[in-house]
Structures are given as structure tokens and as C-alpha cells.
mmCIF file of N, CA and C in Angstrom:
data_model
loop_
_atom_site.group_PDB
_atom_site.id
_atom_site.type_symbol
_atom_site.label_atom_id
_atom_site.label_comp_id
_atom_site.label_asym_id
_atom_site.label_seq_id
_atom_site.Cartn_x
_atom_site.Cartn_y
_atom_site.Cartn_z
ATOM 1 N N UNK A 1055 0.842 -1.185 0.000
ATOM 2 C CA UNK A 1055 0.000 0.000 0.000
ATOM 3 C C UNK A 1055 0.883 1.243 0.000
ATOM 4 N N UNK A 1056 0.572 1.844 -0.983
ATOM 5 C CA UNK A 1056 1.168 3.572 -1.399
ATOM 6 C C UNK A 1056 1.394 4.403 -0.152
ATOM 7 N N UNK A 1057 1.911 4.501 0.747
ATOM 8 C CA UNK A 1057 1.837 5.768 1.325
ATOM 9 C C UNK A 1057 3.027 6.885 1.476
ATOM 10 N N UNK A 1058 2.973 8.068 1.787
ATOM 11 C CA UNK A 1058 3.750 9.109 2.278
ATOM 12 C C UNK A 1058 4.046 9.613 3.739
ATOM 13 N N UNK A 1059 4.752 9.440 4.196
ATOM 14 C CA UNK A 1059 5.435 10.244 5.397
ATOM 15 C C UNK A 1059 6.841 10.433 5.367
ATOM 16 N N UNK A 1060 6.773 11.211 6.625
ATOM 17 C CA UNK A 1060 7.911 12.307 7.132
ATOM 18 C C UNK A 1060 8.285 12.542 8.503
ATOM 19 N N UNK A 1061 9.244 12.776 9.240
ATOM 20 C CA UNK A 1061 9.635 13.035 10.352
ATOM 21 C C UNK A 1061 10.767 14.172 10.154
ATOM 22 N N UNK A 1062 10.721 14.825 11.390
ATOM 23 C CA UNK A 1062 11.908 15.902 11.858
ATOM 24 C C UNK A 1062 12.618 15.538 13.151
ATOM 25 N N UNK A 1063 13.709 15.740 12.662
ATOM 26 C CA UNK A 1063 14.267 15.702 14.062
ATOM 27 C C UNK A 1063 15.318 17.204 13.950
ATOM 28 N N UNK A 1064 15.862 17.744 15.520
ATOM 29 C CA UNK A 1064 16.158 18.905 15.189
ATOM 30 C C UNK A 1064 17.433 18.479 15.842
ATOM 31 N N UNK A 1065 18.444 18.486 15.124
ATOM 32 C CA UNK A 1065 19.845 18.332 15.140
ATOM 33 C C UNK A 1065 20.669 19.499 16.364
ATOM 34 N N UNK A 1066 20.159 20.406 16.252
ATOM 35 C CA UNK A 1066 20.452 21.858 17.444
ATOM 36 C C UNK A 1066 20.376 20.891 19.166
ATOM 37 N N UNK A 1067 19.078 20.500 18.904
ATOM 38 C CA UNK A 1067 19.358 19.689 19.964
ATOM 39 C C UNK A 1067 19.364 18.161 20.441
ATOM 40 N N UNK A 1068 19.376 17.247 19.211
ATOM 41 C CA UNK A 1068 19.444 16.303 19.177
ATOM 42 C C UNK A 1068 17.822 15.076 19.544
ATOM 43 N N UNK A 1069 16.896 16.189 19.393
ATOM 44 C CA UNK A 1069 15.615 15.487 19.883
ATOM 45 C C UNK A 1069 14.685 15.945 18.688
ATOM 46 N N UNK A 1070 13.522 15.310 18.344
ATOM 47 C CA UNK A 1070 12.702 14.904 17.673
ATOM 48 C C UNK A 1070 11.764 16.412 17.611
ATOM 49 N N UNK A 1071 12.175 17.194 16.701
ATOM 50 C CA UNK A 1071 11.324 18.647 16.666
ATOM 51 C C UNK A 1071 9.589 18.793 16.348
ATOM 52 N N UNK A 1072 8.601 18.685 17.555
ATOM 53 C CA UNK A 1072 7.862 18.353 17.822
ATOM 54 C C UNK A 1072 6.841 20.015 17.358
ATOM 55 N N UNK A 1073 6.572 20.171 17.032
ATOM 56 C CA UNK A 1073 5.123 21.568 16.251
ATOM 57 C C UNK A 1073 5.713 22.054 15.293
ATOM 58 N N UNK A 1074 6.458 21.766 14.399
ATOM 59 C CA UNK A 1074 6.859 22.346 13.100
ATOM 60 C C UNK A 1074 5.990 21.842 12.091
ATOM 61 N N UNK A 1075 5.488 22.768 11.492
ATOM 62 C CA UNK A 1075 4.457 23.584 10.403
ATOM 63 C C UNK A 1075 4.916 22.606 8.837
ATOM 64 N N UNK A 1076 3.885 21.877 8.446
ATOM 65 C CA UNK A 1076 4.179 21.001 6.995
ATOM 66 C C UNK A 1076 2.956 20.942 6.371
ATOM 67 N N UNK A 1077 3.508 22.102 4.711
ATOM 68 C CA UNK A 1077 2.676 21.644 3.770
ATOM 69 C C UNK A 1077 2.924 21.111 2.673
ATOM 70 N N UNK A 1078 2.087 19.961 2.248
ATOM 71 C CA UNK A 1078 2.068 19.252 1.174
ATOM 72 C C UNK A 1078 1.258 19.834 -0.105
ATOM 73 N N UNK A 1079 2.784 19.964 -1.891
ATOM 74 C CA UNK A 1079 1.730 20.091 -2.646
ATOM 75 C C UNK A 1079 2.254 19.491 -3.825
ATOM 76 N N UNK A 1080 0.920 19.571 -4.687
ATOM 77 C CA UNK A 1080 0.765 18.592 -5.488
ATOM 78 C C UNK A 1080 1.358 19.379 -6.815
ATOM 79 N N UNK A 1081 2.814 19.089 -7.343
ATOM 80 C CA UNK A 1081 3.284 19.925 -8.347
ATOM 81 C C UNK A 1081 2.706 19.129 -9.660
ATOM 82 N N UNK A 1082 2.168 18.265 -10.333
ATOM 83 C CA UNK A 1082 1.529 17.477 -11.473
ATOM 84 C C UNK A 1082 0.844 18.814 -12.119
ATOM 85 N N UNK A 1083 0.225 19.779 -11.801
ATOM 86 C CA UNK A 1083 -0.264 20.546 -12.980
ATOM 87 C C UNK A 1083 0.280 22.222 -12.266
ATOM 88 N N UNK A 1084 -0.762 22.226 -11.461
ATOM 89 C CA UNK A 1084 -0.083 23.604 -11.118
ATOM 90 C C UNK A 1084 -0.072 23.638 -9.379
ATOM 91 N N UNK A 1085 0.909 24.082 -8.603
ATOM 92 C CA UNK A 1085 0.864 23.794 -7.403
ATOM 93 C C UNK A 1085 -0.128 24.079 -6.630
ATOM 94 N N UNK A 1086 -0.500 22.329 -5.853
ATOM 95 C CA UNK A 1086 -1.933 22.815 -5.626
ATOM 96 C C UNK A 1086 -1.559 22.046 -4.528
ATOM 97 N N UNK A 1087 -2.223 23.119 -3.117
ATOM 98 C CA UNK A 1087 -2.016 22.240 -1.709
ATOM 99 C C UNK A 1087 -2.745 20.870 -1.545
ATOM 100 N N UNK A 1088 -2.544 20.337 -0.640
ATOM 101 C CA UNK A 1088 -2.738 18.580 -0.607
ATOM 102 C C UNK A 1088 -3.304 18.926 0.982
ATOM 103 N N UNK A 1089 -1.993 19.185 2.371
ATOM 104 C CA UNK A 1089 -2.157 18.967 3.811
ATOM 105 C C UNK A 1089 -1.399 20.364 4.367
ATOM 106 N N UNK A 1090 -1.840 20.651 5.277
ATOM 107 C CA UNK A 1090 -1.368 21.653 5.911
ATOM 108 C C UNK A 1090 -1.736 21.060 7.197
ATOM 109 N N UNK A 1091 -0.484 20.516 8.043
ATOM 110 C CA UNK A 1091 -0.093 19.455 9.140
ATOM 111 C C UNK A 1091 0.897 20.049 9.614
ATOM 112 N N UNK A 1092 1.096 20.045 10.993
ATOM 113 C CA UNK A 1092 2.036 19.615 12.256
ATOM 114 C C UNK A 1092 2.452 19.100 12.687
ATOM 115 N N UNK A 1093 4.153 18.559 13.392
ATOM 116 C CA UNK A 1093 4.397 17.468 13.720
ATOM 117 C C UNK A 1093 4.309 17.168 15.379
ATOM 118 N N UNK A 1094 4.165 16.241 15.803
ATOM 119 C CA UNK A 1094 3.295 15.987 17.331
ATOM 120 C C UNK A 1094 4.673 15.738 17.734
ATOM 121 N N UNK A 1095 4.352 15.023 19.467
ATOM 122 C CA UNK A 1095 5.902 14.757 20.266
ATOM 123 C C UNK A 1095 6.777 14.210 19.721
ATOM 124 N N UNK A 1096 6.665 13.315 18.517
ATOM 125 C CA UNK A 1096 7.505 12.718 18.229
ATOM 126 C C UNK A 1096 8.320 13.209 16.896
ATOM 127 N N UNK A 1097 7.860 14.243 16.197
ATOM 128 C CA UNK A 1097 8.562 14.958 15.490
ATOM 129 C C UNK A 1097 7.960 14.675 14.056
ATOM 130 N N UNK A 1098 6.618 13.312 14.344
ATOM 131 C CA UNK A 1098 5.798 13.103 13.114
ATOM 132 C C UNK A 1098 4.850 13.334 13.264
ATOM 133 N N UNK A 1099 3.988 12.749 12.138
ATOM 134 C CA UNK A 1099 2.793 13.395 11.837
ATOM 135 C C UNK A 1099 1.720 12.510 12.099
ATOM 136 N N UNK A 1100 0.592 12.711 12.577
ATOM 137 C CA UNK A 1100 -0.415 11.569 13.630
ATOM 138 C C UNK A 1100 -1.222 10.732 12.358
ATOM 139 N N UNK A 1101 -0.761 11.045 11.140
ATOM 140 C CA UNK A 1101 -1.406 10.353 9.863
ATOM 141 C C UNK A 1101 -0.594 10.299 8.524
ATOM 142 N N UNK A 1102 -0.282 9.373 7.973
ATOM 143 C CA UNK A 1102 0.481 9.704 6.853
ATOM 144 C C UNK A 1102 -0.258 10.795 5.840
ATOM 145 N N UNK A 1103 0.767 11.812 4.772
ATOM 146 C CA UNK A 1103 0.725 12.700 4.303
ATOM 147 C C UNK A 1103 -0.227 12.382 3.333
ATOM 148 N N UNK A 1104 -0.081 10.949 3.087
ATOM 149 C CA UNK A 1104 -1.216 11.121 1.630
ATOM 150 C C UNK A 1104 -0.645 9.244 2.064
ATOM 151 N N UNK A 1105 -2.019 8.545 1.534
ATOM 152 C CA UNK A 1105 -2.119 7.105 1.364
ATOM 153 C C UNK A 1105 -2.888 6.790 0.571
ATOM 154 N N UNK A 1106 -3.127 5.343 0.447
ATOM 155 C CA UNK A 1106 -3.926 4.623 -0.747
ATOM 156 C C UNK A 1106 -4.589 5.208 -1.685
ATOM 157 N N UNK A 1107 -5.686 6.222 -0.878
ATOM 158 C CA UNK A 1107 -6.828 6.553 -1.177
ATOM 159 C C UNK A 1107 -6.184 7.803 -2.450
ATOM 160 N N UNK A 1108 -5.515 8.868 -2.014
ATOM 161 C CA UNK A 1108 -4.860 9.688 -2.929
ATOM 162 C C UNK A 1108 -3.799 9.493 -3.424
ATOM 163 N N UNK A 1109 -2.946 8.443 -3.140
ATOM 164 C CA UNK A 1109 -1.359 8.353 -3.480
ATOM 165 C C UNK A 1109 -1.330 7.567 -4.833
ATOM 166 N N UNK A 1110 -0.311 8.541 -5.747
ATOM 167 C CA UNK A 1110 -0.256 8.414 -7.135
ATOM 168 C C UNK A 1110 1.057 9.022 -7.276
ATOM 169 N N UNK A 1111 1.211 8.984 -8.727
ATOM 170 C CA UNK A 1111 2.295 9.096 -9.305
ATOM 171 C C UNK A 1111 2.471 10.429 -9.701
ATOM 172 N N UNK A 1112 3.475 10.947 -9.333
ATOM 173 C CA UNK A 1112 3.391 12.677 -9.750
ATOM 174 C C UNK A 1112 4.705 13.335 -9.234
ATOM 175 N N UNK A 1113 4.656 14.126 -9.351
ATOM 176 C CA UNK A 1113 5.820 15.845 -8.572
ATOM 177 C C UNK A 1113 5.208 16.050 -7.218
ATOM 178 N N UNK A 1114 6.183 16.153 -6.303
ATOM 179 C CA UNK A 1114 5.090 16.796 -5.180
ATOM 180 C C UNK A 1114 6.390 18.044 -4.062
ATOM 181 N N UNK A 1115 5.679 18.934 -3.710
ATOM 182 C CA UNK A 1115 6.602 19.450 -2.656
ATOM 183 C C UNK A 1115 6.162 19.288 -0.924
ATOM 184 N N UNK A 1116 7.271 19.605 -0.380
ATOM 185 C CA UNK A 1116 6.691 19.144 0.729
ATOM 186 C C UNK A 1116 7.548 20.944 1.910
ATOM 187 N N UNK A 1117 6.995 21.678 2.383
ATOM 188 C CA UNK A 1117 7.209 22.771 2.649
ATOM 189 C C UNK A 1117 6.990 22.903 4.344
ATOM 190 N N UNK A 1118 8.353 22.552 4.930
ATOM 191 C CA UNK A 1118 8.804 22.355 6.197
ATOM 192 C C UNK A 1118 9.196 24.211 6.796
ATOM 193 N N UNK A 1119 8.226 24.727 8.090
ATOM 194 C CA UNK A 1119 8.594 25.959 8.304
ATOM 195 C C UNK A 1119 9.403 26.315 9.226
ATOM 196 N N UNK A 1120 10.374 25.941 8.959
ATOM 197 C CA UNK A 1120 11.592 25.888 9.905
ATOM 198 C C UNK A 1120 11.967 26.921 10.570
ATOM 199 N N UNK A 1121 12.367 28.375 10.529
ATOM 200 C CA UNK A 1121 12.027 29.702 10.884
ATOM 201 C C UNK A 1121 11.195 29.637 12.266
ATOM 202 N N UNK A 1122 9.406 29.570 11.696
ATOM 203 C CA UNK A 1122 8.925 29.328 12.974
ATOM 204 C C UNK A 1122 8.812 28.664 14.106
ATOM 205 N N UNK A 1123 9.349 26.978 13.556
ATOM 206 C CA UNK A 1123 10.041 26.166 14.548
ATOM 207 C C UNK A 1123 10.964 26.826 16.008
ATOM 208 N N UNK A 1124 12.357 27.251 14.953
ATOM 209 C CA UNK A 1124 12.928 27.738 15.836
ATOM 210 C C UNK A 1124 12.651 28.634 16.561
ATOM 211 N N UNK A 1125 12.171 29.815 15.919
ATOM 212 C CA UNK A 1125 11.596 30.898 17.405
ATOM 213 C C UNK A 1125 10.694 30.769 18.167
ATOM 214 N N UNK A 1126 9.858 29.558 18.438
ATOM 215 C CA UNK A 1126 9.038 29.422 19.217
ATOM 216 C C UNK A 1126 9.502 28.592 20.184
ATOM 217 N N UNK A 1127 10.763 27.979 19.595
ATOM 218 C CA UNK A 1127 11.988 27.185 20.969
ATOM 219 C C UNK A 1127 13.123 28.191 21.139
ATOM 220 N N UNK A 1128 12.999 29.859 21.207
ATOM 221 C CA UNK A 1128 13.774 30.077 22.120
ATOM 222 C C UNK A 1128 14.929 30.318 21.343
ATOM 223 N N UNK A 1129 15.266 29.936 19.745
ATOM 224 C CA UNK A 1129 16.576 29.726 19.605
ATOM 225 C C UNK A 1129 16.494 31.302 18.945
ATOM 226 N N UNK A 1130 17.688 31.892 18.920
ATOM 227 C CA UNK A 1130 18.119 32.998 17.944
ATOM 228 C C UNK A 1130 18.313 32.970 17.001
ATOM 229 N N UNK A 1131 17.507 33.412 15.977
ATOM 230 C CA UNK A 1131 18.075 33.003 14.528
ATOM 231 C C UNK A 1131 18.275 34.939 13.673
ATOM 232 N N UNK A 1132 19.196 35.001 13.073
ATOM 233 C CA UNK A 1132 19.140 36.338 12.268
ATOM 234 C C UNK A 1132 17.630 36.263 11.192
ATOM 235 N N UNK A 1133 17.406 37.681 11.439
ATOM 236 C CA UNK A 1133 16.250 38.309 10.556
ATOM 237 C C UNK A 1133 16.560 39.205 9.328
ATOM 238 N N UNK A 1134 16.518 38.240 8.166
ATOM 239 C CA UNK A 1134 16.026 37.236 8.122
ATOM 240 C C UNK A 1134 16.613 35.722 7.983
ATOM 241 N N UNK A 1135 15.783 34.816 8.558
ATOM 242 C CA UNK A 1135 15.899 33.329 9.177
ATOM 243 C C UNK A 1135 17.047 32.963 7.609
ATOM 244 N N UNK A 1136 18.348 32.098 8.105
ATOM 245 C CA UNK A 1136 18.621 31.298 6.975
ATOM 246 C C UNK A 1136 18.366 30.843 6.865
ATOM 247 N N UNK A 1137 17.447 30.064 7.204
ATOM 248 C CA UNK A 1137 16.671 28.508 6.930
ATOM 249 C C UNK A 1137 15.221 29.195 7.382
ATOM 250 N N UNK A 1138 14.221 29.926 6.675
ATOM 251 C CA UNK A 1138 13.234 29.857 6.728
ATOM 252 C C UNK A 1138 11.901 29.458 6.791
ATOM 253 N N UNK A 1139 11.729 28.567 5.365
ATOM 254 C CA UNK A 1139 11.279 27.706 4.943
ATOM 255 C C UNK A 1139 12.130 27.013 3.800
ATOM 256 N N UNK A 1140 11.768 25.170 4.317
ATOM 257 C CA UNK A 1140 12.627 24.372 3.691
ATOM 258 C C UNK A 1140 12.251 23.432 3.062
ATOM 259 N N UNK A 1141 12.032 23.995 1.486
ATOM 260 C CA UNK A 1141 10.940 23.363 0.338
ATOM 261 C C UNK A 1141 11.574 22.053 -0.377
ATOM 262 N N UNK A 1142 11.259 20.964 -0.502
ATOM 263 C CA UNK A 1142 11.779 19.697 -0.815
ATOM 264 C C UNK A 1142 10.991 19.388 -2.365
ATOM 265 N N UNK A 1143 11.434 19.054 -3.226
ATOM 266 C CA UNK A 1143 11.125 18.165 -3.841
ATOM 267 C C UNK A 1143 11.421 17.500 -4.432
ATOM 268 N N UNK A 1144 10.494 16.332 -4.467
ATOM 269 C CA UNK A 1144 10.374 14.882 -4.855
ATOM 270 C C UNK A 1144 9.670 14.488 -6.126
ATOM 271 N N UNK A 1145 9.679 13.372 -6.319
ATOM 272 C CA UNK A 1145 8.756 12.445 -7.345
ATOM 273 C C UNK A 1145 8.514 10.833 -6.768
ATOM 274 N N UNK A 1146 7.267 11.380 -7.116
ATOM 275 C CA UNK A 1146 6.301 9.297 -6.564
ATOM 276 C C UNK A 1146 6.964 8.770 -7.999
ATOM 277 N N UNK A 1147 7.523 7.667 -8.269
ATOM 278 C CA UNK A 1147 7.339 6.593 -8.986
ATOM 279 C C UNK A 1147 6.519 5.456 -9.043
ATOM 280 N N UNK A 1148 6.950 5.257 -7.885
ATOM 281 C CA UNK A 1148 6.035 3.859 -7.389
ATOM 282 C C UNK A 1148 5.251 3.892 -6.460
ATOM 283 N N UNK A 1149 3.762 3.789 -6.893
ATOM 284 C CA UNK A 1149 2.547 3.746 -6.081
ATOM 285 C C UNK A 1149 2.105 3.127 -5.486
ATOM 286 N N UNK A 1150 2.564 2.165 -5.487
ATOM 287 C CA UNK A 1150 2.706 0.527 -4.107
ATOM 288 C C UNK A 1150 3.587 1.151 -3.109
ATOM 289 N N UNK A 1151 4.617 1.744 -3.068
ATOM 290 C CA UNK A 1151 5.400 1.745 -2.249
ATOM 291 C C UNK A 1151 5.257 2.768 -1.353
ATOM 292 N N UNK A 1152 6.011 2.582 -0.019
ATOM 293 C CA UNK A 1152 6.198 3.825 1.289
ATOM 294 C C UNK A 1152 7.544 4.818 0.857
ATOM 295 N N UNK A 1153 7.021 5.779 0.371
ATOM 296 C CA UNK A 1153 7.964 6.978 0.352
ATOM 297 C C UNK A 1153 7.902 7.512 1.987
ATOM 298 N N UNK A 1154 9.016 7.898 2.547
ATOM 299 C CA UNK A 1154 9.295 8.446 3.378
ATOM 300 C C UNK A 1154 10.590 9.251 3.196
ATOM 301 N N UNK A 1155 9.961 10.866 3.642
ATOM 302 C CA UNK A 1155 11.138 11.810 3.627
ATOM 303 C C UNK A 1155 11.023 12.308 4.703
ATOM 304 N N UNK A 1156 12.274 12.250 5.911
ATOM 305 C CA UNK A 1156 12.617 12.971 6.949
ATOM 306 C C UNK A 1156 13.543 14.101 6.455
ATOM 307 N N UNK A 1157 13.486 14.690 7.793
ATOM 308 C CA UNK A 1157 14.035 16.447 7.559
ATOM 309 C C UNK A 1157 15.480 16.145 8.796
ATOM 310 N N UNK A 1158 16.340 16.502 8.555
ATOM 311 C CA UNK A 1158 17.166 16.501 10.056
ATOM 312 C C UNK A 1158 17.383 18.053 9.802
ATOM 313 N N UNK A 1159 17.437 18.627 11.071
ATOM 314 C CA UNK A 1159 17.058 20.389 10.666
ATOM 315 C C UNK A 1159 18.019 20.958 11.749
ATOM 316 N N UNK A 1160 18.736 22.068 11.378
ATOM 317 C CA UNK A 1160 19.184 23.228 12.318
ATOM 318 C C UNK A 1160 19.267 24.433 11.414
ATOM 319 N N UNK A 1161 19.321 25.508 12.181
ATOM 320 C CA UNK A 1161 18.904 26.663 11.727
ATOM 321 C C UNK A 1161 20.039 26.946 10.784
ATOM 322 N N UNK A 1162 20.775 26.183 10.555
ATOM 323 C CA UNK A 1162 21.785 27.283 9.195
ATOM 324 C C UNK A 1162 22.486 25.427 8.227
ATOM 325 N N UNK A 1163 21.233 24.345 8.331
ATOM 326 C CA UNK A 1163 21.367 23.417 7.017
ATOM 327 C C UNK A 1163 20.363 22.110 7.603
ATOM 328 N N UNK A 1164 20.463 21.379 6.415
ATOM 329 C CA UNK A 1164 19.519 20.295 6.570
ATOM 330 C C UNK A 1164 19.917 19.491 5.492
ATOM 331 N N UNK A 1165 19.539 18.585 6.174
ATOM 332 C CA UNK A 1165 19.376 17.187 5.506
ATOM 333 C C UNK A 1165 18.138 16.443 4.785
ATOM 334 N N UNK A 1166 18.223 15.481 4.073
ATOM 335 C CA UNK A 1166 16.973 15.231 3.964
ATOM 336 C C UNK A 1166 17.733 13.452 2.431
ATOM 337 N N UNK A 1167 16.738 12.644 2.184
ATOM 338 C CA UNK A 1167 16.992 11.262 2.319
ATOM 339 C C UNK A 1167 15.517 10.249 1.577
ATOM 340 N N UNK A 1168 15.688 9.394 1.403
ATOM 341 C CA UNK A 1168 14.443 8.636 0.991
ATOM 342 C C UNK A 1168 14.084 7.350 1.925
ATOM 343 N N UNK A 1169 13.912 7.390 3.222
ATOM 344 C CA UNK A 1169 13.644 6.649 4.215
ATOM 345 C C UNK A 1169 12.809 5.316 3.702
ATOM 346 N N UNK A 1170 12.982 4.684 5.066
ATOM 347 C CA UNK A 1170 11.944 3.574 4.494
ATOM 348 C C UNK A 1170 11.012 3.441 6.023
#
């Protein structure tokens, strides 16, 4: 079964960055939002991004708000944020399969990977 997810973890402090701001969109014709989601204690998301029911083959972005992350933990970041927002994209090939893209995040780079 097709599905999509994602996790953050925040490298600054080595723990699982728990209310950072994620939207999903659908680049196949013209960018068109999908989810506008949050990640819970564990730095994921309480439902995958897209499954069976919508998951297909296409372009997609996935728009992590990293900026607001950090200032709501306190950290200092220059204005304006180097890592603001941190826009990913991908391509579904295979619609049977679990795409998973995690974020490993600190305020000045990131990572990012095709998980399983």
C-alpha cells in the first residue's frame, strides 16, 4: 500500500522537533495544496501525508517551516531566518510503495533522504 510520510528531528538539539508547520503540494499541474499538518511529540505526523486513497504518481513538494520552529523554541536566529522555509522536492514513482522523507534540521542546514 502507497503511502507518504515524514519526520523531523532537530539536530540543534538532538531530539525529535515536535510543532513544526508542513505543507504538502501537489506539483503534477499547477501547485496545488494537498495537507497543511504539524508534527506531534515525536517529530511526526499523527497520519500519513497522503495514502492509498490519494497516493499516485506525480511531482510533489513538501514545505517544512523551519524559521517558525525555531523561534518558538527560544533559539536565535538572524532576521532574516537562513533557513526559513525548507521546500523539498520529490517524485512518486512507485505507487505501491512507502515513500518516506525525513528532515534533520538546524537553523543554518539540513538534511533530507528517501527513508523507508
Amino acid at each position: 500500500m502507497g503511502r507518504l510520510t515524514t519526520h523531523v528531528l532537530d539536530t540543534t538539539s538532538g531530539r525529535p522537533a515536535s510543532g513544526v508547520r508542513i505543507e504538502l503540494f501537489d506539483l503534477s499541474q499547477e501547485r496545488e495544496p494537498l495537507v497543511d499538518t504539524v508534527t506531534n511529540h515525536d517529530g511526526r505526523c499523527d497520519a500519513p501525508l497522503m495514502d492509498q486513497d490519494v497516493f499516485r504518481v506525480g511531482r510533489y513538494e513538501l514545505v517544512f517551516h523551519a524559521g517558525d520552529y525555531f523561534r518558538a523554541q527560544g533559539i536565535e536566529i538572524p532576521d532574516p531566518a537562513f533557513l526559513d522555509e525548507v521546500m523539498i522536492r520529490f517524485g512518486i514513482a512507485e505507487p505501491g510503495s512507502h515513500y518516506h522523507v525525513p528532515l534533520l534540521l538546524s537553523p543554518y542546514g539540513y538534511s533530507t533522504y528517501r527513508g523507508s
